[in-house]
Coordinates of C-alpha atoms in Angstrom, one line a residue:
M1 CA -0.1 0.1 0.0
K2 CA 2.7 2.4 1.2
D3 CA 4.8 2.3 -2.3
Y4 CA 1.5 2.1 -4.3
I5 CA 0.4 5.7 -2.8
T6 CA 4.3 6.6 -2.9
G7 CA 3.7 6.0 -6.4
K8 CA 1.3 7.8 -6.7
R9 CA 2.2 10.6 -5.5
G10 CA 5.0 10.9 -7.8
T11 CA 2.8 10.8 -10.8
R12 CA 1.3 13.2 -9.9
A13 CA 4.8 15.0 -9.4
A14 CA 5.7 14.3 -13.2
A15 CA 2.4 15.6 -13.9
W16 CA 2.8 19.0 -12.6
I17 CA 6.6 19.3 -13.4
T18 CA 5.1 18.2 -17.3
L19 CA 2.4 20.8 -17.1
I20 CA 4.3 23.3 -15.8
G21 CA 7.4 22.9 -18.0
G22 CA 5.4 23.1 -21.3
W23 CA 3.8 25.8 -19.6
V24 CA 7.1 27.7 -19.4
L25 CA 8.6 26.1 -23.0
L26 CA 5.5 27.6 -25.3
S27 CA 5.1 31.2 -23.2
L28 CA 8.9 31.7 -24.4
L29 CA 8.2 30.2 -27.2
V30 CA 5.5 33.1 -28.3
D31 CA 7.3 35.2 -26.6
N32 CA 4.3 37.6 -25.7
E33 CA 3.0 38.3 -22.5
V34 CA -0.7 39.2 -23.6
I35 CA -1.5 36.1 -25.3
V36 CA 0.6 33.3 -22.8
P37 CA 2.4 34.8 -19.7
G38 CA 5.4 33.6 -18.1
V39 CA 5.5 31.5 -14.7
G40 CA 7.2 34.7 -13.2
S41 CA 5.2 37.3 -14.2
T42 CA 2.2 35.3 -13.1
L43 CA 3.2 34.7 -10.0
S44 CA 4.2 38.5 -9.6
R45 CA 0.3 39.5 -9.7
L46 CA -0.8 36.7 -8.3
L47 CA 1.3 37.9 -5.1
V48 CA -0.3 41.2 -5.5
I49 CA -3.8 39.4 -6.0
V50 CA -3.2 38.5 -2.7
S51 CA -2.5 41.4 -0.2
D52 CA -5.2 43.3 -2.2
S53 CA -7.7 44.2 1.1
D54 CA -10.8 42.8 -1.2
F55 CA -8.7 39.3 -1.8
L56 CA -10.1 37.2 1.5
N57 CA -13.9 38.4 0.0
I58 CA -13.8 37.8 -3.1
V59 CA -12.7 34.1 -2.7
G60 CA -14.9 33.8 1.0
Y61 CA -17.5 34.9 -1.5
T62 CA -17.6 32.7 -4.6
F63 CA -16.9 30.3 -1.7
L64 CA -20.0 30.2 -0.5
R65 CA -21.8 30.6 -3.4
C66 CA -20.4 27.4 -4.4
I67 CA -21.2 25.4 -1.0
A68 CA -24.2 27.2 -1.1
G69 CA -25.5 25.8 -4.3
F70 CA -24.2 21.7 -3.7
L71 CA -25.8 22.5 -0.2
A72 CA -29.2 23.1 -2.1
S73 CA -28.7 20.9 -4.9
L74 CA -27.7 18.2 -1.8
I75 CA -31.1 18.6 0.5
I76 CA -33.5 18.9 -2.9
A77 CA -31.4 15.0 -4.5
V78 CA -32.3 13.6 -2.0
A79 CA -35.4 15.2 -1.5
L80 CA -37.0 14.6 -5.0
G81 CA -34.1 11.0 -4.9
A82 CA -36.4 9.6 -1.7
L83 CA -39.8 10.8 -4.0
S84 CA -39.3 8.6 -6.9
R85 CA -38.2 5.4 -5.2
W86 CA -41.7 5.4 -4.0
S87 CA -43.6 7.1 -6.9
A88 CA -43.6 5.6 -10.2
F89 CA -45.0 9.1 -10.9
F90 CA -42.7 11.2 -9.9
R91 CA -39.7 9.4 -11.3
E92 CA -41.3 10.1 -14.3
L93 CA -42.5 13.8 -13.9
M94 CA -38.5 13.7 -13.1
E95 CA -37.7 12.9 -16.7
P96 CA -38.3 15.5 -19.1
V97 CA -36.8 18.1 -16.3
L98 CA -33.3 15.9 -15.8
S99 CA -33.5 15.8 -19.5
F100 CA -34.3 19.5 -20.0
L101 CA -31.2 20.9 -17.1
S102 CA -28.7 18.2 -18.6
S103 CA -29.5 19.3 -22.4
V104 CA -29.8 23.1 -21.9
P105 CA -26.5 24.9 -22.7
I106 CA -24.9 26.8 -19.8
M107 CA -24.9 29.4 -21.2
A108 CA -28.7 30.1 -21.8
I109 CA -29.2 28.9 -18.1
I110 CA -27.5 31.7 -17.1
I111 CA -28.8 34.7 -19.4
L112 CA -32.3 33.1 -17.7
A113 CA -30.8 33.5 -14.2
L114 CA -30.1 37.3 -15.4
I115 CA -32.9 38.2 -16.1
W116 CA -35.1 36.8 -12.8
L117 CA -32.4 36.9 -10.2
D118 CA -30.5 39.6 -8.6
S119 CA -26.6 39.4 -9.2
Q120 CA -25.4 37.2 -6.6
L121 CA -28.3 35.2 -7.2
V122 CA -27.4 34.4 -10.4
P123 CA -23.8 32.3 -9.2
V124 CA -26.2 30.0 -7.1
F125 CA -28.6 29.5 -9.4
V126 CA -26.2 28.6 -12.2
G127 CA -23.7 26.0 -9.6
F128 CA -27.1 24.5 -7.9
V129 CA -29.2 23.3 -12.0
M130 CA -25.5 22.4 -13.1
V131 CA -25.2 19.9 -9.6
F132 CA -28.1 19.1 -9.5
P133 CA -28.9 16.3 -11.8
I134 CA -25.7 14.4 -10.7
L135 CA -26.4 13.9 -7.2
Y136 CA -30.5 12.8 -7.8
E137 CA -29.4 10.9 -10.2
T138 CA -27.0 9.3 -7.2
V139 CA -29.7 8.8 -4.4
Y140 CA -32.4 7.7 -6.3
S141 CA -29.7 5.8 -7.9
S142 CA -28.3 5.1 -4.0
I143 CA -31.4 3.8 -2.6
V144 CA -32.7 1.9 -5.7
N145 CA -29.9 -0.4 -5.4
V146 CA -29.8 -1.6 -1.4
D147 CA -29.8 -5.4 -1.1
E148 CA -32.9 -6.5 -1.2
N149 CA -32.5 -9.5 0.9
L150 CA -31.3 -7.0 3.9
I151 CA -34.7 -4.6 3.5
E152 CA -36.4 -8.3 3.3
M153 CA -34.8 -9.2 6.8
A154 CA -36.2 -6.2 8.1
H155 CA -40.1 -6.2 7.4
I156 CA -39.5 -9.8 8.7
F157 CA -37.6 -8.7 12.1
G158 CA -40.1 -6.0 12.3
V159 CA -37.8 -3.4 12.0
D160 CA -39.9 0.1 12.1
R161 CA -39.8 2.6 9.1
K162 CA -37.5 5.1 11.2
T163 CA -34.5 2.8 12.0
M164 CA -34.7 1.4 8.2
A165 CA -33.9 5.1 6.9
R166 CA -31.5 5.3 9.7
D167 CA -29.5 2.1 9.2
I168 CA -29.3 0.4 5.9
Y169 CA -31.3 4.0 3.4
L170 CA -28.5 6.4 4.6
P171 CA -25.5 4.7 4.1
S172 CA -27.0 3.9 1.1
I173 CA -27.2 7.4 0.2
L174 CA -23.8 8.9 1.9
S175 CA -22.0 6.1 0.2
G176 CA -23.2 6.7 -3.1
I177 CA -22.7 11.1 -2.2
G178 CA -19.3 10.3 -1.1
R179 CA -18.2 9.4 -4.7
V180 CA -19.2 12.2 -6.5
S181 CA -18.8 14.8 -4.0
S182 CA -15.4 15.7 -5.0
S183 CA -16.1 15.8 -8.4
T184 CA -19.7 17.8 -7.8
L185 CA -18.0 20.6 -5.6
G186 CA -15.5 21.1 -8.9
T187 CA -18.2 21.4 -10.8
S188 CA -19.9 23.3 -8.6
L189 CA -17.3 26.1 -8.0
K190 CA -16.4 26.2 -11.8
M191 CA -20.2 26.7 -12.7
V192 CA -20.1 29.3 -9.8
V193 CA -17.4 31.2 -11.6
A194 CA -18.6 31.3 -14.5
G195 CA -22.4 32.2 -13.4
E196 CA -20.1 35.8 -11.9
V197 CA -18.7 36.5 -14.6
L198 CA -21.7 37.3 -16.8
A199 CA -23.2 38.7 -13.4
Q200 CA -20.9 40.9 -11.9
P201 CA -21.8 40.7 -8.8
K202 CA -19.2 42.9 -6.1
Y203 CA -17.0 40.6 -4.6
A204 CA -16.7 37.6 -7.0
I205 CA -13.7 36.0 -8.5
G206 CA -15.6 35.6 -11.9
T207 CA -16.4 39.6 -11.9
R208 CA -11.9 39.9 -11.2
L209 CA -11.6 37.4 -14.0
M210 CA -13.9 40.0 -16.8
L211 CA -11.5 42.4 -15.6
E212 CA -8.5 41.3 -16.0
K213 CA -9.9 40.0 -19.7
T214 CA -11.0 43.8 -20.0
Y215 CA -7.3 45.5 -19.7
L216 CA -5.6 41.9 -21.4
N217 CA -3.9 41.7 -17.8
T218 CA -3.3 37.9 -19.1
D219 CA -1.0 37.8 -16.6
G220 CA -4.0 37.7 -13.9
V221 CA -6.3 35.4 -15.3
F222 CA -4.3 32.6 -15.0
A223 CA -3.0 34.0 -11.7
W224 CA -7.0 34.0 -11.0
I225 CA -7.1 30.2 -12.3
I226 CA -4.2 28.9 -10.3
V227 CA -6.4 30.9 -7.3
I228 CA -9.4 28.8 -8.2
L229 CA -7.4 25.2 -8.9
L230 CA -6.7 26.0 -5.3
M231 CA -9.4 26.3 -3.5
S232 CA -10.6 22.8 -5.6
W233 CA -7.9 21.4 -4.1
V234 CA -9.3 22.6 -0.3
L235 CA -12.5 21.7 -1.3
K236 CA -11.6 18.1 -2.2
L237 CA -9.8 17.7 1.2
F238 CA -12.2 18.8 3.2
M239 CA -15.1 16.2 1.6
E240 CA -11.9 14.1 2.2
R241 CA -12.2 15.0 5.6
I242 CA -15.9 14.1 6.5
K243 CA -15.9 11.4 4.4
A244 CA -13.0 10.0 6.3
A245 CA -15.9 11.3 9.4
W246 CA -18.9 9.6 7.8
E247 CA -16.8 6.2 8.1
N248 CA -15.7 6.4 11.3
K249 CA -18.9 6.6 12.5
G250 CA -20.2 3.8 10.5
W251 CA -22.2 5.4 7.9
M252 CA -20.2 4.7 4.7

């Protein structure tokens, strides 16, 4: 196991070194900071961004919008996924909704959100819309795939519904959510930033990305991308800690 982990880390390190090396080489070949900024200028711009008095507000508000969209999706997905499991009619009712959300281009959703909602809520709505179908299907599948023999045994021994929900269905749901949590949180963050780019709330990474683009500060765009990557890493680490806590409690 130790050799596997060490090998995995070595592979990741090699991948990052290759990526950064490619960036340096491309920057030297293009020799135009507006098109491909160098690593040095990007890091210098990153230091300027981090030292800005509004930096924590910008990152914090984007982070909160990401979490808010994810949690809203999760709560509604659990409720509707459970309803769909025990109601064939409701399951059929959800099919066109899921098809619509999965098929409509993200730009169309953002434009509609701009018409309907305040600029502060647009990114949250966009994150919700993009993550909800994934979480809904995960919750529904987790409930459907519970071992029928386990359910039958619970009925034989007269286990009440509350206990079945807590000890049988909940662990299955949490296990399913745990498998997709990191990727869905990453998707939520990306969609929130995309919504911020057009909605332009005061404190938002997307707003700053658009500002850097307007002034052709490509090094600033690269610097904010690094911030987003770091946020994605923090979110992934956060979910891994939660999953570990679930496993320690025997919920997964």
